[in-house]
N, CA and C atoms as an extended XYZ file, in Angstrom:
519
Properties=species:S:1:pos:R:3:atomname:S:1:resname:S:1:resid:I:1 pbc="F F F"
N        14.586       -6.333       -8.003 N   MET     1
C        13.233       -6.200       -7.496 CA  MET     1
C        13.272       -5.342       -6.236 C   MET     1
N        12.329       -4.415       -6.157 N   SER     2
C        12.132       -3.625       -4.936 CA  SER     2
C        10.659       -3.685       -4.555 C   SER     2
N        10.431       -3.750       -3.251 N   VAL     3
C         9.070       -3.834       -2.732 CA  VAL     3
C         8.782       -2.547       -1.961 C   VAL     3
N         7.703       -1.889       -2.363 N   TYR     4
C         7.316       -0.606       -1.787 CA  TYR     4
C         5.971       -0.730       -1.085 C   TYR     4
N         5.847       -0.020        0.030 N   PHE     5
C         4.530        0.273        0.565 CA  PHE     5
C         4.343        1.765        0.374 C   PHE     5
N         3.251        2.146       -0.275 N   TYR     6
C         2.906        3.548       -0.478 CA  TYR     6
C         1.468        3.699       -0.039 C   TYR     6
N         1.245        4.511        0.977 N   GLY     7
C        -0.125        4.673        1.445 CA  GLY     7
C        -0.245        5.783        2.462 C   GLY     7
N        -1.469        6.030        2.848 N   CYS     8
C        -1.779        7.115        3.770 CA  CYS     8
C        -2.361        6.553        5.058 C   CYS     8
N        -2.006        7.196        6.158 N   MET     9
C        -2.569        6.821        7.445 CA  MET     9
C        -2.874        8.089        8.243 C   MET     9
N        -3.645        7.915        9.301 N   THR    10
C        -3.983        9.028       10.174 CA  THR    10
C        -2.815        9.322       11.114 C   THR    10
N        -2.893       10.427       11.803 N   LEU    11
C        -1.875       10.771       12.800 CA  LEU    11
C        -1.741        9.693       13.868 C   LEU    11
N        -2.837        9.023       14.183 N   ASP    12
C        -2.790        7.981       15.206 CA  ASP    12
C        -2.608        6.575       14.632 C   ASP    12
N        -2.144        6.496       13.375 N   GLY    13
C        -1.685        5.229       12.821 CA  GLY    13
C        -2.719        4.327       12.178 C   GLY    13
N        -3.902        4.862       11.854 N   TYR    14
C        -4.937        4.025       11.258 CA  TYR    14
C        -5.000        4.201        9.742 C   TYR    14
N        -5.253        3.098        9.089 N   LEU    15
C        -5.405        3.069        7.642 CA  LEU    15
C        -6.857        3.307        7.239 C   LEU    15
N        -7.774        2.839        8.066 N   ALA    16
C        -9.214        2.974        7.799 CA  ALA    16
C        -9.932        3.070        9.132 C   ALA    16
N       -11.173        3.515        9.088 N   ASP    17
C       -11.936        3.554       10.332 CA  ASP    17
C       -12.393        2.135       10.696 C   ASP    17
N       -13.093        1.995       11.813 N   LYS    18
C       -13.461        0.660       12.294 CA  LYS    18
C       -14.391       -0.085       11.350 C   LYS    18
N       -15.033        0.625       10.420 N   ASN    19
C       -15.903        0.006        9.421 CA  ASN    19
C       -15.195       -0.185        8.080 C   ASN    19
N       -13.874       -0.055        8.084 N   HIS    20
C       -13.032       -0.181        6.894 CA  HIS    20
C       -13.276        0.938        5.883 C   HIS    20
N       -13.813        2.041        6.331 N   SER    21
C       -14.105        3.174        5.443 CA  SER    21
C       -12.900        4.104        5.341 C   SER    21
N       -12.736        4.665        4.152 N   LEU    22
C       -11.696        5.666        3.906 CA  LEU    22
C       -12.293        7.057        3.726 C   LEU    22
N       -13.510        7.255        4.191 N   ALA    23
C       -14.167        8.556        4.031 CA  ALA    23
C       -13.322        9.677        4.623 C   ALA    23
N       -12.629        9.401        5.726 N   TRP    24
C       -11.775       10.409        6.350 CA  TRP    24
C       -10.707       10.893        5.373 C   TRP    24
N       -10.232        9.999        4.529 N   LEU    25
C        -9.185       10.348        3.568 CA  LEU    25
C        -9.758       11.192        2.434 C   LEU    25
N       -10.906       10.797        1.929 N   ASP    26
C       -11.544       11.544        0.842 CA  ASP    26
C       -11.851       12.977        1.261 C   ASP    26
N       -12.112       13.185        2.541 N   GLN    27
C       -12.456       14.512        3.043 CA  GLN    27
C       -11.225       15.345        3.381 C   GLN    27
N       -10.025       14.772        3.250 N   THR    28
C        -8.800       15.458        3.655 CA  THR    28
C        -8.057       16.087        2.487 C   THR    28
N        -8.057       15.438        1.337 N   GLY    29
C        -7.295       15.950        0.212 CA  GLY    29
C        -7.516       15.103       -1.012 C   GLY    29
N        -6.723       15.387       -2.021 N   ASP    30
C        -6.882       14.740       -3.309 CA  ASP    30
C        -5.559       14.138       -3.763 C   ASP    30
N        -5.605       13.021       -4.483 N   VAL    31
C        -4.396       12.350       -4.953 CA  VAL    31
C        -3.555       13.262       -5.843 C   VAL    31
N        -4.185       14.199       -6.528 N   GLU    32
C        -3.449       15.120       -7.386 CA  GLU    32
C        -2.522       16.025       -6.578 C   GLU    32
N        -2.753       16.116       -5.271 N   GLU    33
C        -1.919       16.935       -4.401 CA  GLU    33
C        -0.671       16.188       -3.932 C   GLU    33
N        -0.470       14.957       -4.385 N   THR    34
C         0.649       14.131       -3.920 CA  THR    34
C         1.587       13.778       -5.072 C   THR    34
N         2.615       12.984       -4.765 N   GLY    35
C         3.556       12.515       -5.775 CA  GLY    35
C         3.160       11.177       -6.367 C   GLY    35
N         1.876       10.832       -6.276 N   TYR    36
C         1.384        9.524       -6.715 CA  TYR    36
C         1.733        9.213       -8.169 C   TYR    36
N         1.509       10.139       -9.077 N   SER    37
C         1.725        9.865      -10.507 CA  SER    37
C         3.153        9.455      -10.791 C   SER    37
N         4.108       10.166      -10.228 N   ASP    38
C         5.516        9.822      -10.443 CA  ASP    38
C         5.849        8.471       -9.825 C   ASP    38
N         5.288        8.197       -8.658 N   PHE    39
C         5.512        6.907       -8.010 CA  PHE    39
C         4.954        5.777       -8.873 C   PHE    39
N         3.710        5.905       -9.304 N   TYR    40
C         3.053        4.832      -10.050 CA  TYR    40
C         3.784        4.506      -11.351 C   TYR    40
N         4.343        5.479      -12.008 N   LYS    41
C         5.062        5.246      -13.273 CA  LYS    41
C         6.219        4.273      -13.104 C   LYS    41
N         6.761        4.154      -11.893 N   ARG    42
C         7.909        3.270      -11.636 CA  ARG    42
C         7.502        1.852      -11.246 C   ARG    42
N         6.196        1.595      -11.079 N   MET    43
C         5.737        0.294      -10.601 CA  MET    43
C         5.422       -0.661      -11.759 C   MET    43
N         5.676       -1.955      -11.515 N   ASP    44
C         5.375       -3.013      -12.478 CA  ASP    44
C         4.213       -3.889      -12.010 C   ASP    44
N         4.114       -4.066      -10.687 N   ILE    45
C         3.134       -4.974      -10.091 CA  ILE    45
C         2.472       -4.266       -8.914 C   ILE    45
N         1.154       -4.471       -8.764 N   THR    46
C         0.479       -4.070       -7.530 CA  THR    46
C        -0.057       -5.321       -6.850 C   THR    46
N        -0.045       -5.285       -5.531 N   ILE    47
C        -0.585       -6.383       -4.734 CA  ILE    47
C        -1.482       -5.769       -3.674 C   ILE    47
N        -2.691       -6.278       -3.587 N   MET    48
C        -3.634       -5.783       -2.580 CA  MET    48
C        -4.464       -6.943       -2.067 C   MET    48
N        -5.071       -6.741       -0.916 N   GLY    49
C        -5.999       -7.712       -0.366 CA  GLY    49
C        -7.409       -7.439       -0.859 C   GLY    49
N        -8.300       -8.343       -0.553 N   ARG    50
C        -9.684       -8.227       -1.030 CA  ARG    50
C       -10.401       -7.005       -0.455 C   ARG    50
N       -10.160       -6.673        0.807 N   ARG    51
C       -10.827       -5.494        1.387 CA  ARG    51
C       -10.394       -4.217        0.688 C   ARG    51
N        -9.119       -4.109        0.403 N   THR    52
C        -8.634       -2.932       -0.322 CA  THR    52
C        -9.247       -2.896       -1.715 C   THR    52
N        -9.262       -4.034       -2.371 N   PHE    53
C        -9.865       -4.083       -3.703 CA  PHE    53
C       -11.340       -3.695       -3.648 C   PHE    53
N       -12.042       -4.142       -2.621 N   SER    54
C       -13.466       -3.805       -2.495 CA  SER    54
C       -13.670       -2.298       -2.400 C   SER    54
N       -12.770       -1.599       -1.731 N   ALA    55
C       -12.869       -0.131       -1.653 CA  ALA    55
C       -12.577        0.492       -3.017 C   ALA    55
N       -11.589       -0.038       -3.721 N   ILE    56
C       -11.218        0.480       -5.047 CA  ILE    56
C       -12.320        0.189       -6.062 C   ILE    56
N       -12.917       -0.976       -5.934 N   GLU    57
C       -13.941       -1.428       -6.870 CA  GLU    57
C       -15.133       -0.470       -6.936 C   GLU    57
N       -15.373        0.273       -5.877 N   LYS    58
C       -16.501        1.197       -5.826 CA  LYS    58
C       -16.250        2.484       -6.611 C   LYS    58
N       -15.000        2.710       -6.989 N   LEU    59
C       -14.668        3.923       -7.732 CA  LEU    59
C       -15.135        3.812       -9.178 C   LEU    59
N       -15.350        4.953       -9.800 N   GLU    60
C       -15.745        4.962      -11.208 CA  GLU    60
C       -14.564        4.523      -12.075 C   GLU    60
N       -14.854        3.853      -13.154 N   ASN    61
C       -13.869        3.438      -14.142 CA  ASN    61
C       -12.689        2.698      -13.509 C   ASN    61
N       -12.976        1.608      -12.867 N   ILE    62
C       -11.955        0.827      -12.164 CA  ILE    62
C       -10.828        0.371      -13.098 C   ILE    62
N       -11.132        0.136      -14.355 N   LYS    63
C       -10.113       -0.335      -15.303 CA  LYS    63
C        -9.029        0.707      -15.553 C   LYS    63
N        -9.324        1.968      -15.307 N   ALA    64
C        -8.357        3.038      -15.549 CA  ALA    64
C        -7.492        3.341      -14.324 C   ALA    64
N        -7.765        2.704      -13.201 N   ILE    65
C        -7.044        3.055      -11.977 CA  ILE    65
C        -5.584        2.602      -12.012 C   ILE    65
N        -5.325        1.373      -12.393 N   TYR    66
C        -3.962        0.848      -12.471 CA  TYR    66
C        -3.734        0.270      -13.871 C   TYR    66
N        -3.652        1.119      -14.885 N   PRO    67
C        -3.643        0.632      -16.263 CA  PRO    67
C        -2.327        0.010      -16.741 C   PRO    67
N        -1.202        0.346      -16.116 N   SER    68
C         0.074       -0.112      -16.671 CA  SER    68
C         0.784       -1.147      -15.804 C   SER    68
N         0.121       -1.656      -14.772 N   THR    69
C         0.729       -2.650      -13.898 CA  THR    69
C        -0.051       -3.961      -13.963 C   THR    69
N         0.618       -5.046      -13.565 N   ARG    70
C        -0.080       -6.310      -13.334 CA  ARG    70
C        -0.622       -6.218      -11.910 C   ARG    70
N        -1.917       -6.412      -11.761 N   ASN    71
C        -2.590       -6.140      -10.496 CA  ASN    71
C        -3.127       -7.432       -9.887 C   ASN    71
N        -2.584       -7.800       -8.734 N   TYR    72
C        -2.967       -9.033       -8.062 CA  TYR    72
C        -3.819       -8.711       -6.834 C   TYR    72
N        -4.904       -9.449       -6.678 N   VAL    73
C        -5.796       -9.308       -5.535 CA  VAL    73
C        -5.770      -10.623       -4.768 C   VAL    73
N        -5.258      -10.584       -3.541 N   PHE    74
C        -5.251      -11.778       -2.706 CA  PHE    74
C        -6.637      -11.952       -2.117 C   PHE    74
N        -7.237      -13.084       -2.433 N   THR    75
C        -8.620      -13.323       -2.037 CA  THR    75
C        -8.881      -14.816       -1.911 C   THR    75
N        -9.851      -15.147       -1.072 N   HIS    76
C       -10.339      -16.527       -0.967 CA  HIS    76
C       -11.634      -16.686       -1.750 C   HIS    76
N       -12.171      -15.584       -2.205 N   SER    77
C       -13.443      -15.597       -2.931 CA  SER    77
C       -13.261      -16.195       -4.321 C   SER    77
N       -14.271      -16.871       -4.769 N   LYS    78
C       -14.273      -17.428       -6.129 CA  LYS    78
C       -14.974      -16.484       -7.110 C   LYS    78
N       -15.478      -15.348       -6.593 N   ASP    79
C       -16.137      -14.375       -7.463 CA  ASP    79
C       -15.137      -13.823       -8.475 C   ASP    79
N       -15.550      -13.684       -9.727 N   PRO    80
C       -14.630      -13.156      -10.736 CA  PRO    80
C       -14.285      -11.690      -10.462 C   PRO    80
N       -13.090      -11.311      -10.865 N   LEU    81
C       -12.639       -9.926      -10.739 CA  LEU    81
C       -12.732       -9.251      -12.100 C   LEU    81
N       -12.832       -7.936      -12.121 N   PRO    82
C       -12.868       -7.237      -13.411 CA  PRO    82
C       -11.559       -7.445      -14.182 C   PRO    82
N       -11.639       -7.244      -15.476 N   LYS    83
C       -10.455       -7.350      -16.331 CA  LYS    83
C        -9.361       -6.421      -15.790 C   LYS    83
N        -8.143       -6.921      -15.782 N   GLY    84
C        -7.017       -6.139      -15.293 CA  GLY    84
C        -6.634       -6.455      -13.858 C   GLY    84
N        -7.429       -7.311      -13.178 N   PHE    85
C        -7.150       -7.699      -11.805 CA  PHE    85
C        -7.101       -9.222      -11.743 C   PHE    85
N        -6.017       -9.747      -11.201 N   ILE    86
C        -5.753      -11.178      -11.202 CA  ILE    86
C        -5.933      -11.731       -9.791 C   ILE    86
N        -6.842      -12.702       -9.609 N   PRO    87
C        -7.003      -13.271       -8.271 CA  PRO    87
C        -5.784      -14.100       -7.888 C   PRO    87
N        -5.433      -14.042       -6.617 N   GLN    88
C        -4.282      -14.774       -6.110 CA  GLN    88
C        -4.623      -15.248       -4.708 C   GLN    88
N        -4.131      -16.402       -4.339 N   SER    89
C        -4.321      -16.880       -2.972 CA  SER    89
C        -2.984      -17.369       -2.452 C   SER    89
N        -2.945      -17.680       -1.177 N   GLY    90
C        -1.718      -18.196       -0.595 CA  GLY    90
C        -0.956      -17.146        0.184 C   GLY    90
N         0.325      -17.397        0.323 N   ASP    91
C         1.225      -16.584        1.133 CA  ASP    91
C         1.777      -15.429        0.306 C   ASP    91
N         1.498      -14.205        0.731 N   VAL    92
C         1.947      -13.041       -0.018 CA  VAL    92
C         3.475      -12.960       -0.063 C   VAL    92
N         4.161      -13.339        1.017 N   ALA    93
C         5.629      -13.284        1.028 CA  ALA    93
C         6.214      -14.260        0.001 C   ALA    93
N         5.682      -15.467       -0.078 N   ALA    94
C         6.151      -16.437       -1.072 CA  ALA    94
C         5.891      -15.938       -2.480 C   ALA    94
N         4.746      -15.302       -2.690 N   PHE    95
C         4.407      -14.752       -4.003 CA  PHE    95
C         5.396      -13.658       -4.401 C   PHE    95
N         5.701      -12.767       -3.479 N   VAL    96
C         6.634      -11.673       -3.769 CA  VAL    96
C         8.026      -12.224       -4.075 C   VAL    96
N         8.456      -13.248       -3.352 N   LYS    97
C         9.786      -13.837       -3.580 CA  LYS    97
C         9.944      -14.367       -4.997 C   LYS    97
N         8.858      -14.838       -5.602 N   GLN    98
C         8.969      -15.411       -6.945 CA  GLN    98
C         8.826      -14.370       -8.049 C   GLN    98
N         8.572      -13.113       -7.686 N   ALA    99
C         8.410      -12.055       -8.700 CA  ALA    99
C         9.724      -11.846       -9.447 C   ALA    99
N         9.607      -11.325      -10.642 N   GLY   100
C        10.771      -11.150      -11.503 CA  GLY   100
C        11.783      -10.148      -10.983 C   GLY   100
N        13.040      -10.415      -11.271 N   LYS   101
C        14.110       -9.478      -10.910 CA  LYS   101
C        13.914       -8.183      -11.685 C   LYS   101
N        14.223       -7.085      -11.044 N   GLY   102
C        14.113       -5.794      -11.698 CA  GLY   102
C        12.715       -5.215      -11.713 C   GLY   102
N        11.747       -5.930      -11.147 N   GLU   103
C        10.380       -5.414      -11.120 CA  GLU   103
C        10.118       -4.708       -9.791 C   GLU   103
N         9.386       -3.615       -9.872 N   ASN   104
C         8.984       -2.887       -8.678 CA  ASN   104
C         7.573       -3.298       -8.293 C   ASN   104
N         7.411       -3.628       -7.020 N   ILE   105
C         6.140       -4.114       -6.498 CA  ILE   105
C         5.603       -3.102       -5.508 C   ILE   105
N         4.348       -2.732       -5.697 N   TRP   106
C         3.669       -1.817       -4.793 CA  TRP   106
C         2.661       -2.605       -3.965 C   TRP   106
N         2.843       -2.591       -2.658 N   ILE   107
C         1.895       -3.187       -1.736 CA  ILE   107
C         0.863       -2.108       -1.414 C   ILE   107
N        -0.374       -2.354       -1.818 N   ILE   108
C        -1.447       -1.377       -1.653 CA  ILE   108
C        -2.316       -1.802       -0.489 C   ILE   108
N        -2.710       -0.847        0.295 N   GLY   109
C        -3.719       -1.131        1.305 CA  GLY   109
C        -3.148       -1.555        2.620 C   GLY   109
N        -3.708       -2.588        3.190 N   GLY   110
C        -3.582       -2.789        4.605 CA  GLY   110
C        -2.589       -3.773        5.136 C   GLY   110
N        -2.773       -3.955        6.433 N   ASN   111
C        -1.841       -4.725        7.225 CA  ASN   111
C        -1.811       -6.208        6.876 C   ASN   111
N        -2.854       -6.741        6.269 N   THR   112
C        -2.859       -8.162        5.907 CA  THR   112
C        -1.782       -8.472        4.867 C   THR   112
N        -1.540       -7.560        3.958 N   MET   113
C        -0.490       -7.734        2.958 CA  MET   113
C         0.857       -7.244        3.493 C   MET   113
N         0.840       -6.136        4.231 N   LEU   114
C         2.081       -5.510        4.682 CA  LEU   114
C         2.781       -6.291        5.791 C   LEU   114
N         2.036       -6.775        6.771 N   SER   115
C         2.654       -7.408        7.941 CA  SER   115
C         3.548       -8.602        7.616 C   SER   115
N         3.115       -9.559        6.790 N   PRO   116
C         4.007      -10.689        6.496 CA  PRO   116
C         5.293      -10.254        5.790 C   PRO   116
N         5.195       -9.189        5.002 N   LEU   117
C         6.382       -8.706        4.295 CA  LEU   117
C         7.330       -7.975        5.247 C   LEU   117
N         6.781       -7.253        6.210 N   LEU   118
C         7.626       -6.650        7.246 CA  LEU   118
C         8.263       -7.731        8.108 C   LEU   118
N         7.473       -8.751        8.462 N   ASP   119
C         8.016       -9.858        9.256 CA  ASP   119
C         9.170      -10.539        8.531 C   ASP   119
N         9.083      -10.630        7.216 N   GLY   120
C        10.124      -11.259        6.414 CA  GLY   120
C        11.214      -10.305        5.957 C   GLY   120
N        11.192       -9.068        6.461 N   ASN   121
C        12.183       -8.050        6.106 CA  ASN   121
C        12.248       -7.839        4.586 C   ASN   121
N        11.067       -7.814        3.953 N   MET   122
C        10.994       -7.733        2.497 CA  MET   122
C        10.568       -6.369        1.968 C   MET   122
N        10.240       -5.428        2.839 N   ILE   123
C         9.851       -4.091        2.383 CA  ILE   123
C        11.115       -3.253        2.234 C   ILE   123
N        11.362       -2.789        1.022 N   ASP   124
C        12.548       -1.977        0.749 CA  ASP   124
C        12.317       -0.500        1.009 C   ASP   124
N        11.081       -0.054        0.814 N   CYS   125
C        10.790        1.367        0.948 CA  CYS   125
C         9.369        1.565        1.478 C   CYS   125
N         9.247        2.389        2.509 N   LEU   126
C         7.949        2.791        3.056 CA  LEU   126
C         7.729        4.248        2.684 C   LEU   126
N         6.677        4.514        1.952 N   ILE   127
C         6.302        5.892        1.637 CA  ILE   127
C         4.975        6.122        2.340 C   ILE   127
N         5.043        6.857        3.440 N   LEU   128
C         3.885        7.061        4.302 CA  LEU   128
C         3.420        8.497        4.203 C   LEU   128
N         2.192        8.663        3.807 N   GLN   129
C         1.588        9.987        3.855 CA  GLN   129
C         0.745       10.036        5.119 C   GLN   129
N         0.954       11.082        5.878 N   ILE   130
C         0.257       11.250        7.143 CA  ILE   130
C        -0.797       12.337        6.965 C   ILE   130
N        -2.044       11.979        7.244 N   ALA   131
C        -3.153       12.923        7.138 CA  ALA   131
C        -3.405       13.548        8.510 C   ALA   131
N        -3.785       14.814        8.554 N   PRO   132
C        -4.018       15.488        9.827 CA  PRO   132
C        -5.388       15.116       10.416 C   PRO   132
N        -5.532       13.830       10.715 N   VAL   133
C        -6.797       13.284       11.191 CA  VAL   133
C        -6.497       12.336       12.349 C   VAL   133
N        -7.304       12.403       13.397 N   LEU   134
C        -7.272       11.432       14.490 CA  LEU   134
C        -8.588       10.666       14.478 C   LEU   134
N        -8.518        9.350       14.392 N   LEU   135
C        -9.731        8.537       14.399 CA  LEU   135
C       -10.051        7.981       15.785 C   LEU   135
N        -9.031        7.753       16.586 N   GLY   136
C        -9.260        7.177       17.914 CA  GLY   136
C        -9.363        5.672       17.922 C   GLY   136
N        -9.877        5.114       16.848 N   GLU   137
C        -9.928        3.661       16.668 CA  GLU   137
C       -10.118        3.374       15.189 C   GLU   137
N        -9.805        2.159       14.811 N   GLY   138
C        -9.941        1.786       13.412 CA  GLY   138
C        -9.046        0.617       13.079 C   GLY   138
N        -8.673        0.538       11.818 N   ILE   139
C        -7.809       -0.534       11.322 CA  ILE   139
C        -6.375        0.007       11.299 C   ILE   139
N        -5.505       -0.519       12.173 N   PRO   140
C        -4.136        0.000       12.224 CA  PRO   140
C        -3.347       -0.419       10.987 C   PRO   140
N        -2.412        0.424       10.592 N   LEU   141
C        -1.564        0.085        9.455 CA  LEU   141
C        -0.553       -0.993        9.828 C   LEU   141
N         0.055       -0.853       10.988 N   PHE   142
C         1.129       -1.770       11.359 CA  PHE   142
C         0.653       -2.779       12.397 C   PHE   142
N         0.721       -4.068       12.034 N   THR   143
C         0.341       -5.151       12.950 CA  THR   143
C         1.331       -6.308       12.867 C   THR   143
N         2.531       -6.039       12.395 N   GLN   144
C         3.529       -7.103       12.260 CA  GLN   144
C         3.913       -7.658       13.622 C   GLN   144
N         4.615       -8.788       13.600 N   LYS   145
C         5.073       -9.410       14.845 CA  LYS   145
C         6.025       -8.462       15.559 C   LYS   145
N         6.076       -8.620       16.881 N   GLU   146
C         6.968       -7.767       17.654 CA  GLU   146
C         8.414       -8.119       17.325 C   GLU   146
N         9.105       -7.187       16.746 N   ALA   147
C        10.517       -7.329       16.399 CA  ALA   147
C        11.014       -5.950       15.998 C   ALA   147
N        12.216       -5.644       16.365 N   LEU   148
C        12.793       -4.348       16.037 CA  LEU   148
C        13.066       -4.269       14.539 C   LEU   148
N        12.512       -3.264       13.911 N   LYS   149
C        12.737       -3.006       12.484 CA  LYS   149
C        13.162       -1.544       12.375 C   LYS   149
N        14.268       -1.279       11.749 N   ARG   150
C        14.743        0.090       11.577 CA  ARG   150
C        14.743        0.451       10.101 C   ARG   150
N        14.382        1.692        9.855 N   PHE   151
C        14.402        2.235        8.509 CA  PHE   151
C        15.157        3.563        8.543 C   PHE   151
N        15.653        3.976        7.402 N   LEU   152
C        16.402        5.214        7.270 CA  LEU   152
C        15.530        6.260        6.593 C   LEU   152
N        15.364        7.411        7.230 N   LEU   153
C        14.572        8.492        6.646 CA  LEU   153
C        15.328        9.081        5.463 C   LEU   153
N        14.724        9.013        4.281 N   GLN   154
C        15.344        9.522        3.057 CA  GLN   154
C        14.851       10.913        2.684 C   GLN   154
N        13.565       11.186        2.953 N   ASP   155
C        13.013       12.466        2.508 CA  ASP   155
C        11.718       12.760        3.265 C   ASP   155
N        11.420       14.041        3.350 N   VAL   156
C        10.162       14.518        3.918 CA  VAL   156
C         9.599       15.535        2.936 C   VAL   156
N         8.331       15.376        2.571 N   LYS   157
C         7.687       16.288        1.625 CA  LYS   157
C         6.345       16.731        2.192 C   LYS   157
N         5.883       17.856        1.712 N   LYS   158
C         4.558       18.353        2.095 CA  LYS   158
C         3.717       18.454        0.835 C   LYS   158
N         2.546       17.836        0.869 N   TYR   159
C         1.576       17.896       -0.221 CA  TYR   159
C         0.257       18.361        0.374 C   TYR   159
N        -0.099       19.613        0.181 N   GLY   160
C        -1.332       20.122        0.773 CA  GLY   160
C        -1.329       19.860        2.258 C   GLY   160
N        -2.325       19.141        2.755 N   GLN   161
C        -2.432       18.815        4.178 CA  GLN   161
C        -1.676       17.545        4.573 C   GLN   161
N        -1.023       16.881        3.605 N   PHE   162
C        -0.331       15.628        3.878 CA  PHE   162
C         1.164       15.842        4.080 C   PHE   162
N         1.716       15.150        5.077 N   ALA   163
C         3.167       15.062        5.230 CA  ALA   163
C         3.571       13.699        4.678 C   ALA   163
N         4.560       13.670        3.814 N   GLU   164
C         5.024       12.401        3.255 CA  GLU   164
C         6.415       12.101        3.790 C   GLU   164
N         6.552       10.914        4.357 N   LEU   165
C         7.815       10.442        4.897 CA  LEU   165
C         8.274        9.266        4.050 C   LEU   165
N         9.502        9.332        3.577 N   ILE   166
C        10.036        8.260        2.738 CA  ILE   166
C        11.181        7.594        3.498 C   ILE   166
N        10.995        6.289        3.784 N   TYR   167
C        11.974        5.512        4.522 CA  TYR   167
C        12.471        4.352        3.666 C   TYR   167
N        13.746        4.017        3.801 N   THR   168
C        14.276        2.833        3.137 CA  THR   168
C        14.792        1.856        4.185 C   THR   168
N        14.802        0.598        3.804 N   LYS   169
C        15.273       -0.471        4.675 CA  LYS   169
C        16.765       -0.280        4.942 C   LYS   169
N        17.153       -0.500        6.181 N   ILE   170
C        18.568       -0.502        6.514 CA  ILE   170
C        19.069       -1.927        6.313 C   ILE   170
N        20.028       -2.074        5.440 N   LEU   171
C        20.554       -3.405        5.147 CA  LEU   171
C        21.462       -3.884        6.270 C   LEU   171
N        21.453       -5.170        6.564 N   PRO   172
C        22.336       -5.695        7.613 CA  PRO   172
C        23.795       -5.528        7.222 C   PRO   172
N        24.621       -5.317        8.220 N   ILE   173
C        26.059       -5.122        7.962 CA  ILE   173
C        26.762       -6.458        7.869 C   ILE   173
């Protein structure tokens, strides 16, 4: 099992603006300009929070967005989710620990899902696309507890206006 975070942030480290909007991202480039398709083909499971799902839910043809993965939405809401999305509650780190061996897990979206996994040293790979945008304020990507975490830079790629940095976890000696 490997746990990946794949996502885009602004130059100043924000995932969304203060209203949880990703309009800045839509105005910067297109997913076809990135390595998303190749990345997604390797994933078995997606995990996202309710706010991230709410942003995805507004897109056309939501059922076609993640067609080949098991898609979990961590939520406290009792509202039903569309077919292909499985509601989940509880501790995301405990949920990830019970996932099957050999499965690749993609953590989608924000700090609510990412932070507990960083705190638990459970993220194997960070794939960060940096957009040439400064928001000044918003929803930060990284909000984990204060603790030194080191990653090893594996690759740097350029996709249109995006810089992609690929980091892997440094294993303890």
